[in-house]
XYZ file of C-alpha atoms in Angstrom:
583
model
C 0.000 0.000 0.000
C 1.462 3.396 -1.029
C 2.022 6.307 1.351
C -0.706 8.930 1.287
C -2.512 11.680 3.246
C -6.286 12.097 3.489
C -8.316 14.987 4.974
C -11.346 13.450 6.645
C -13.308 16.606 7.609
C -13.111 20.131 9.074
C -15.843 21.852 11.077
C -16.654 25.021 13.048
C -16.697 24.276 16.790
C -16.938 27.814 18.189
C -17.581 31.384 17.031
C -17.188 34.395 19.305
C -16.308 38.071 18.784
C -15.344 37.537 15.104
C -13.035 34.652 16.098
C -13.654 31.233 14.503
C -12.391 27.970 16.051
C -12.116 25.058 13.574
C -11.265 21.397 14.181
C -10.386 18.710 11.652
C -8.949 15.226 11.230
C -6.137 13.915 8.980
C -5.432 10.283 8.058
C -1.767 9.350 7.424
C -1.290 6.142 5.398
C 2.243 4.833 5.848
C 3.655 1.374 6.555
C 6.749 2.727 8.308
C 6.670 2.760 12.100
C 9.072 5.693 12.358
C 8.177 8.964 14.085
C 5.895 11.270 12.087
C 5.330 15.021 12.348
C 2.122 16.294 10.741
C 1.811 20.034 9.987
C -1.200 21.995 8.707
C -0.385 25.103 6.624
C -3.333 27.513 6.148
C -4.138 31.053 4.980
C -7.116 33.391 4.775
C -5.596 35.955 2.377
C -4.698 33.853 -0.686
C -1.264 32.914 0.693
C -0.056 36.521 1.104
C 0.637 35.308 4.612
C 0.555 31.713 5.856
C 0.248 30.095 9.256
C 1.097 26.666 10.659
C -0.257 24.366 13.343
C 0.898 20.868 14.317
C -1.598 18.016 14.271
C -1.866 15.712 17.299
C -1.891 11.909 17.024
C -5.294 10.508 17.986
C -5.313 6.740 17.409
C -4.510 3.962 14.933
C -7.170 3.066 12.407
C -5.257 0.087 10.959
C -1.669 -1.191 10.935
C -0.868 1.276 8.124
C -3.177 4.185 9.005
C -2.993 6.760 11.832
C -5.597 9.391 12.722
C -4.450 12.934 13.675
C -6.497 15.863 15.056
C -5.789 19.559 14.408
C -7.318 22.897 15.445
C -7.167 26.268 13.654
C -8.005 29.691 15.148
C -8.939 32.350 12.571
C -10.485 35.849 12.448
C -13.607 36.544 10.396
C -14.936 39.962 9.347
C -18.600 40.506 10.235
C -19.341 41.633 6.654
C -17.372 39.050 4.670
C -17.359 35.239 4.648
C -14.370 33.297 5.951
C -12.385 31.771 3.078
C -9.831 29.246 4.363
C -7.191 27.447 2.281
C -4.976 24.760 3.798
C -2.706 21.851 2.979
C -1.029 19.032 4.956
C 2.648 18.008 5.281
C 3.970 14.870 6.975
C 7.631 14.569 7.952
C 8.556 10.880 8.223
C 12.161 10.598 9.434
C 13.277 13.506 7.203
C 11.175 12.488 4.189
C 8.387 14.979 3.384
C 4.975 13.695 2.282
C 2.761 16.483 0.870
C -0.845 16.532 -0.389
C -0.678 17.479 -4.059
C -3.799 19.673 -4.070
C -4.738 22.229 -1.421
C -8.091 22.247 0.347
C -10.425 25.196 0.806
C -13.712 25.932 2.516
C -15.906 29.027 2.759
C -18.034 29.780 5.829
C -20.691 32.410 6.469
C -23.905 32.631 8.471
C -26.008 30.549 6.069
C -23.360 27.966 5.084
C -22.800 24.555 6.738
C -20.446 24.410 9.696
C -18.940 21.027 8.729
C -17.116 20.037 5.520
C -16.195 16.476 4.453
C -13.511 15.625 1.901
C -13.169 12.475 -0.214
C -9.724 11.467 -1.481
C -8.504 8.268 -3.207
C -5.072 6.752 -3.280
C -2.911 7.814 -6.118
C 0.706 6.650 -5.969
C 1.756 8.890 -8.835
C 0.455 12.048 -7.120
C 1.028 11.267 -3.430
C 4.594 12.574 -3.227
C 5.127 15.909 -4.893
C 8.304 17.808 -4.572
C 8.351 21.101 -2.713
C 9.363 23.019 -5.859
C 6.378 21.757 -7.861
C 4.010 22.699 -5.078
C 5.530 26.153 -4.774
C 5.094 26.691 -8.519
C 1.439 25.777 -8.249
C 0.961 28.059 -5.264
C 2.701 30.946 -7.067
C 0.392 30.479 -10.059
C -2.613 30.447 -7.756
C -1.395 33.620 -6.033
C -1.045 35.362 -9.412
C -4.583 34.406 -10.323
C -5.906 35.674 -7.003
C -3.947 38.918 -7.400
C -5.571 39.463 -10.816
C -8.968 38.865 -9.267
C -8.144 41.307 -6.451
C -7.179 44.014 -8.952
C -10.424 43.491 -10.876
C -12.370 43.750 -7.611
C -10.508 46.969 -6.690
C -11.364 48.500 -10.089
C -14.988 47.530 -9.538
C -14.948 49.161 -6.079
C -13.435 52.378 -7.501
C -16.195 52.539 -10.069
C -18.747 52.027 -7.295
C -17.217 54.876 -5.258
C -17.402 57.190 -8.264
C -21.090 56.391 -8.743
C -21.749 56.923 -5.030
C -20.027 60.325 -5.229
C -22.234 61.335 -8.154
C -25.340 60.167 -6.293
C -24.243 62.089 -3.184
C -23.820 65.250 -5.248
C -27.278 64.770 -6.757
C -28.793 64.295 -3.282
C -27.066 67.505 -2.126
C -28.653 69.416 -5.007
C -32.057 67.978 -4.112
C -31.513 68.968 -0.480
C -30.751 72.541 -1.544
C -33.937 72.598 -3.579
C -35.925 71.346 -0.583
C -34.278 74.045 1.548
C -35.494 76.695 -0.887
C -39.006 75.240 -0.695
C -38.800 75.257 3.123
C -37.772 78.914 3.130
C -40.687 79.784 0.867
C -43.106 77.897 3.149
C -41.647 79.710 6.158
C -42.211 83.039 4.459
C -45.807 82.054 3.631
C -46.326 81.077 7.274
C -45.039 84.439 8.464
C -47.341 86.269 6.084
C -50.301 84.208 7.287
C -49.458 84.907 10.929
C -49.167 88.596 10.129
C -52.622 88.602 8.622
C -54.064 86.704 11.605
C -52.436 89.104 14.057
C -53.851 92.077 12.144
C -57.311 90.502 12.318
C -56.971 89.915 16.070
C -55.724 93.466 16.481
C -58.745 94.986 14.758
C -61.130 92.733 16.736
C -59.511 93.704 20.037
C -59.639 97.432 19.139
C -63.309 97.069 18.313
C -64.281 95.296 21.554
C -61.787 96.720 24.080
C -61.914 99.808 26.214
C -59.994 102.691 24.542
C -58.547 103.674 27.900
C -56.864 100.287 28.321
C -53.113 99.983 27.975
C -52.012 98.090 24.819
C -50.719 94.542 25.349
C -47.009 93.858 24.816
C -44.298 91.250 25.388
C -40.528 91.502 25.247
C -37.460 89.525 26.346
C -35.446 91.305 29.026
C -32.312 89.112 29.279
C -30.747 85.690 28.744
C -27.639 84.200 30.396
C -25.587 81.007 30.664
C -26.086 79.405 34.095
C -24.248 76.102 33.613
C -21.930 74.382 31.131
C -20.890 70.719 31.294
C -19.912 67.998 28.788
C -20.878 70.098 25.769
C -24.359 70.985 27.186
C -25.246 74.649 27.852
C -28.014 75.565 30.328
C -29.489 79.039 29.763
C -32.050 81.053 31.724
C -33.935 84.095 30.495
C -36.540 86.639 31.631
C -39.679 87.746 29.732
C -41.886 90.723 30.608
C -45.603 90.562 29.624
C -47.782 93.696 29.783
C -51.459 92.720 29.591
C -54.779 93.270 31.324
C -56.110 89.933 32.535
C -54.823 86.826 34.267
C -55.347 84.064 31.700
C -51.890 84.063 30.072
C -49.490 81.387 28.802
C -45.957 82.214 27.612
C -43.983 79.932 25.237
C -40.369 80.270 24.051
C -39.551 78.816 20.611
C -35.825 78.419 19.834
C -33.407 76.877 17.310
C -29.659 76.390 16.853
C -29.751 75.523 13.125
C -31.474 78.552 11.525
C -35.003 77.122 12.061
C -34.346 73.896 10.164
C -35.567 72.336 13.412
C -37.212 74.200 16.247
C -38.014 73.489 19.903
C -40.244 75.096 22.494
C -40.419 75.437 26.285
C -43.050 76.978 28.565
C -42.080 80.027 30.590
C -42.977 80.085 34.307
C -44.505 83.032 36.144
C -41.975 84.639 38.481
C -43.474 87.755 40.077
C -45.657 90.838 39.432
C -43.872 94.003 38.367
C -46.975 96.255 38.358
C -50.717 95.983 37.994
C -50.270 95.472 34.234
C -46.827 93.776 34.042
C -45.751 90.256 35.011
C -42.272 88.715 34.896
C -41.742 85.189 33.565
C -38.572 83.107 33.432
C -37.629 80.270 31.090
C -34.870 77.627 30.910
C -33.268 76.180 27.767
C -30.694 73.348 27.443
C -28.803 73.010 24.145
C -25.714 71.153 22.889
C -22.575 73.053 21.886
C -19.671 71.781 19.773
C -16.258 72.291 21.382
C -14.895 73.785 18.126
C -17.792 76.114 17.241
C -19.642 78.886 19.105
C -23.265 78.464 20.183
C -25.625 80.424 17.918
C -29.146 80.578 19.397
C -32.224 82.152 17.808
C -35.445 82.395 19.826
C -38.786 84.189 19.994
C -41.449 84.586 22.704
C -45.207 84.023 22.325
C -47.943 84.959 24.802
C -51.520 83.721 24.503
C -53.821 86.218 26.255
C -57.354 84.850 26.227
C -56.992 83.609 22.648
C -54.974 86.617 21.398
C -51.367 85.727 20.503
C -48.563 88.253 21.079
C -45.305 87.448 19.251
C -41.868 89.059 19.520
C -39.245 89.522 16.860
C -36.534 86.848 16.640
C -33.726 87.319 19.169
C -30.137 86.165 18.572
C -27.544 85.108 21.151
C -23.927 84.070 20.382
C -21.872 82.383 23.108
C -18.260 81.143 23.016
C -15.097 81.302 25.094
C -14.409 84.986 25.806
C -17.956 86.246 25.110
C -20.275 87.561 27.874
C -22.445 84.953 29.541
C -25.367 87.369 30.022
C -27.057 89.514 27.374
C -29.705 92.224 27.962
C -32.244 93.221 25.319
C -34.107 96.488 24.781
C -37.038 95.404 22.647
C -40.826 95.716 23.033
C -43.915 94.693 21.131
C -47.414 96.124 21.156
C -50.500 95.279 19.219
C -50.631 98.794 17.798
C -47.276 98.230 16.122
C -47.836 94.914 14.383
C -46.119 96.172 11.267
C -42.864 96.491 13.213
C -42.670 92.680 13.119
C -42.495 92.755 9.362
C -40.625 95.861 8.195
C -41.596 96.812 4.664
C -39.178 95.874 1.935
C -37.390 99.005 0.756
C -38.328 100.118 -2.710
C -35.001 99.495 -4.438
C -34.700 100.352 -8.087
C -33.350 97.609 -10.310
C -30.798 100.045 -11.747
C -29.643 101.492 -8.383
C -25.859 101.366 -7.925
C -23.546 101.705 -4.948
C -19.807 102.317 -4.754
C -17.701 99.480 -3.293
C -15.257 100.692 -0.630
C -12.525 98.330 -1.938
C -12.705 98.262 -5.750
C -14.256 101.797 -5.890
C -16.596 100.667 -8.684
C -20.335 101.258 -8.923
C -21.932 97.868 -8.362
C -25.561 96.713 -8.281
C -26.816 97.347 -4.759
C -28.027 93.719 -4.497
C -24.372 92.597 -4.510
C -23.816 94.183 -1.077
C -24.384 91.654 1.732
C -23.254 91.466 5.360
C -20.017 89.507 5.593
C -21.320 87.611 8.645
C -24.615 87.481 10.524
C -22.813 89.038 13.497
C -21.652 92.200 11.689
C -23.674 95.240 12.862
C -22.348 97.729 10.308
C -23.533 98.682 6.844
C -22.340 96.539 3.988
C -20.006 98.624 1.814
C -18.072 95.789 0.135
C -19.385 93.997 -2.942
C -19.692 90.216 -3.128
C -16.808 89.853 -5.637
C -14.348 91.780 -3.456
C -15.290 89.715 -0.382
C -14.643 86.548 -2.405
C -11.199 87.851 -3.504
C -10.405 88.811 0.097
C -11.216 85.273 1.272
C -9.102 83.795 -1.538
C -6.140 86.032 -0.571
C -6.377 85.022 3.111
C -6.418 81.314 2.265
C -3.926 81.050 -0.598
C -1.411 83.747 0.368
C -1.570 83.569 4.164
C -2.999 80.104 4.815
C -5.344 81.749 7.344
C -8.556 79.892 8.257
C -9.679 82.348 10.970
C -10.757 84.996 8.464
C -12.155 88.166 10.000
C -14.423 90.794 8.453
C -12.350 92.953 6.053
C -13.509 96.205 7.682
C -10.891 97.600 10.077
C -13.361 98.311 12.898
C -15.046 94.887 12.733
C -13.325 91.762 14.024
C -16.075 89.187 13.573
C -14.785 85.811 12.322
C -16.321 84.277 9.204
C -17.962 80.932 9.830
C -18.051 78.066 7.351
C -21.393 79.098 5.879
C -20.108 82.689 5.422
C -17.055 81.458 3.480
C -19.275 79.204 1.361
C -21.561 82.159 0.590
C -18.832 84.320 -0.992
C -16.006 81.970 -2.071
C -15.818 80.034 -5.324
C -16.129 76.252 -5.244
C -12.353 75.760 -5.605
C -11.558 78.255 -2.852
C -14.154 76.733 -0.514
C -12.716 73.251 -1.177
C -9.278 74.555 -0.160
C -10.827 76.152 2.942
C -12.334 72.796 3.956
C -8.984 71.046 3.372
C -7.171 73.607 5.536
C -9.791 73.187 8.274
C -9.301 69.399 8.173
C -5.503 69.802 8.246
C -5.801 72.142 11.220
C -8.002 69.636 13.064
C -5.522 66.834 12.341
C -2.610 68.951 13.530
C -4.304 69.228 16.939
C -3.848 65.454 17.402
C -0.517 65.125 19.301
C 0.442 61.811 17.683
C -0.535 62.721 14.098
C 2.402 62.786 11.647
C 2.464 64.006 8.044
C 4.275 61.964 5.395
C 7.541 63.711 4.432
C 7.272 62.590 0.789
C 6.650 65.840 -1.107
C 4.531 63.998 -3.674
C 2.283 62.269 -1.134
C 0.441 64.782 1.068
C -0.970 62.042 3.304
C -0.606 61.516 7.037
C -1.506 59.076 9.808
C -1.756 58.634 13.571
C 1.637 57.374 14.791
C 0.441 56.578 18.296
C 3.690 54.737 19.232
C 5.516 58.084 19.288
C 9.274 58.141 19.879
C 9.183 54.551 21.121
C 8.971 53.560 17.431
C 10.820 56.422 15.698
C 10.489 55.031 12.145
C 7.064 55.614 10.572
C 6.060 54.004 7.256
C 3.401 55.934 5.297
C 0.325 53.794 4.634
C -0.337 55.677 1.392
C 3.055 55.730 -0.396
C 5.336 53.550 1.786
C 7.838 56.373 2.504
C 9.799 55.867 5.730
C 10.354 58.859 8.003
C 12.001 59.482 11.355
C 9.382 61.119 13.596
C 12.040 62.164 16.130
C 14.191 64.214 13.724
C 11.556 64.883 11.040
C 13.565 63.597 8.073
C 12.738 61.093 5.305
C 14.937 57.975 5.324
C 15.508 54.869 3.243
C 16.596 52.301 5.864
C 17.575 53.520 9.325
C 17.895 57.067 10.617
C 21.591 57.925 11.042
C 20.789 60.419 13.810
C 18.734 57.826 15.658
C 21.535 55.270 15.253
C 24.048 57.758 16.662
C 21.750 58.550 19.556
C 21.222 54.844 20.194
C 25.002 54.325 20.227
C 25.423 57.242 22.635
C 22.649 55.883 24.858
C 24.292 52.432 24.744
C 27.625 53.911 25.844
C 25.919 55.925 28.565
C 24.116 52.794 29.739
C 27.393 50.846 29.832
C 29.047 53.652 31.788
C 26.080 53.766 34.165
C 26.271 49.987 34.673
C 30.020 50.208 35.360
C 29.439 52.969 37.896
C 26.623 50.939 39.455
C 28.867 47.857 39.703
C 31.651 49.957 41.270
C 29.198 51.438 43.770
C 27.909 47.972 44.711
C 31.505 46.679 45.038
C 32.413 49.540 47.384
C 29.252 48.952 49.396
C 30.095 45.256 49.685
C 33.638 46.054 50.820
C 32.372 48.550 53.380
C 29.743 46.078 54.528
C 32.389 43.345 54.902
C 34.572 45.711 56.894
C 31.657 46.594 59.143
C 30.814 42.916 59.670
C 34.475 42.249 60.518
C 34.526 45.092 63.005
C 31.327 43.875 64.661
C 32.933 40.450 65.167
C 35.727 42.035 67.289
C 35.478 42.597 71.052
C 37.570 44.728 73.465
C 39.643 43.288 76.244
C 37.930 44.364 79.540
C 41.317 45.327 80.989
C 43.403 47.001 78.239
C 40.569 47.588 75.729
C 42.528 46.096 72.836
C 40.405 44.628 70.015
C 40.377 40.805 70.004
C 39.137 38.458 67.272
C 38.062 34.917 68.051
C 38.746 32.533 65.140
C 38.308 29.118 66.829
C 38.490 27.247 70.146
C 36.525 27.578 73.353
C 35.105 30.725 74.966
C 37.966 30.967 77.533
C 39.937 33.913 76.113
C 43.342 35.369 77.056
C 44.532 38.764 75.812
C 47.833 38.410 73.952
C 48.841 42.024 74.276
C 52.262 42.261 75.933
C 51.909 43.190 79.568
C 48.170 42.332 79.733
C 47.382 38.562 79.635
C 43.867 39.150 81.055
C 41.622 36.029 80.983
C 37.827 36.360 80.508
C 34.688 34.642 79.121
C 34.132 35.502 75.472
C 30.329 35.432 75.855
C 29.702 37.490 78.997
C 33.211 39.026 79.495
C 33.376 37.697 83.113
C 36.800 37.606 84.873
C 38.216 34.055 84.792
C 40.182 34.478 88.065
C 36.860 35.002 89.862
C 35.344 32.068 87.954
C 38.155 29.808 89.231
C 37.725 30.978 92.816
C 33.906 31.352 92.972
C 32.629 29.045 90.254
C 30.279 29.501 87.283
C 27.891 31.732 89.185
C 30.262 34.572 88.313
C 29.034 34.368 84.692
C 26.210 36.681 83.775
C 22.709 35.259 83.999
C 22.203 35.220 80.216
C 25.510 33.414 79.619
C 25.246 29.721 78.731
C 27.944 28.891 81.352
C 26.029 30.459 84.214
C 25.170 27.919 86.978
């Protein structure tokens, strides 16, 4: 019977957190009783990388067949199926037995968890050389690489179509925004008409001596700020005759694309006709942008609605937390809510303060919503000013071009006046600025790349390889390199020498400490003669000591220092109580 290898089956035994555990069995057919080593080689990326596990002997199936078990641990993406390729090698006393064809299996949610394989003996194909197998694997890798390139081209085409669809959706959104604005204007006109009707009805039925009803916002202030949430509190004054009143505050932070409302609460009476109400608002604020709040107050007085103009409040670091308003509303001045549109002639011109040319008056707009001055700069000059700030200065914090105004243009202001190319550059600079605020972010030093990445390892791994172009750079010295950074290598050599010197100094210090410690231990082993006070060392023998200093010869007990002449005459009771010779 010829030597051969059979795969019996492979199955999924566990799946957790995108990790797949597989188990399989291999049958080795060989008549030799020598030691065998069975190895499973597998890959999940078309052999760009390969992994190995050793199979474990399970039992004998027949005199010529042995059963081996193996386990494989692999990672599976939640969006893609697991595609596993593997082959089996058997080392029999230095002779390699290899399955001629590789195995593969694909697993996803709806596929079976167990795969069985059927193989027949084939003496001519059972032993393939390593070179032939490598050639086959190389050919298979080339085919898979071609398929990968085709798939990448298909994905690029899909991204292009998605970009076109996104642009089309943006255009549709702009159209819907225009429709929303028109509906908002129609709503305002309708409310104006209804308020005029209510006004005439109230004038007809009310007492002429009565005071006119009014409502106005007195103040608003920031009372708390935590985790990006701003708590505000404001005060509303209502001047009406009657007690049946309800006050509502409507507010928005996105230019009335969405709006919210809260009820104001009665606070106290200011006079017989005036009551004070307070309201609370909680809104979210981005850490990179100021809070821009628009709000209005409504009061329902027995079915008659009083409505204020829209108030604006801008809050950021450095701006006042409390703002006072000087604004009132009465029913006799309904038209003040909706100021008449000035009768502007189509041919009216105005001189631009920058280009000094007479331009159509419609081309003069406020640079920002926060500017409180007249607009004396035409749209074209504002666009050129923005372009100059971005391209020549690289400045993204663009302020109003008027000398006396220092308001900063927001993103929507730049988009209003800049061309599409200039606005695209503005967005790129804003993104670059945001990335530069990340401490571990590093730009690729390849002048033709322009990419960057988060090198979170920092100086612990000084060499960074760009994910986009493959350029290597030293993040410590900020220089592009080909292999190793010469400066880093020099610093490493200097640090190595310093470390060696430090170790030598440490060894010398420990040696001196050991010598001093040995000297101290030696000194502590010495005792003084009770008579002449000479230092005596005991090296061996009994505890009956005799001073060898010329002229002394004093005899004493080494343990308790008792005089031996007294011990001879009086006995061992002369020893000290804690001495072992005391009796």
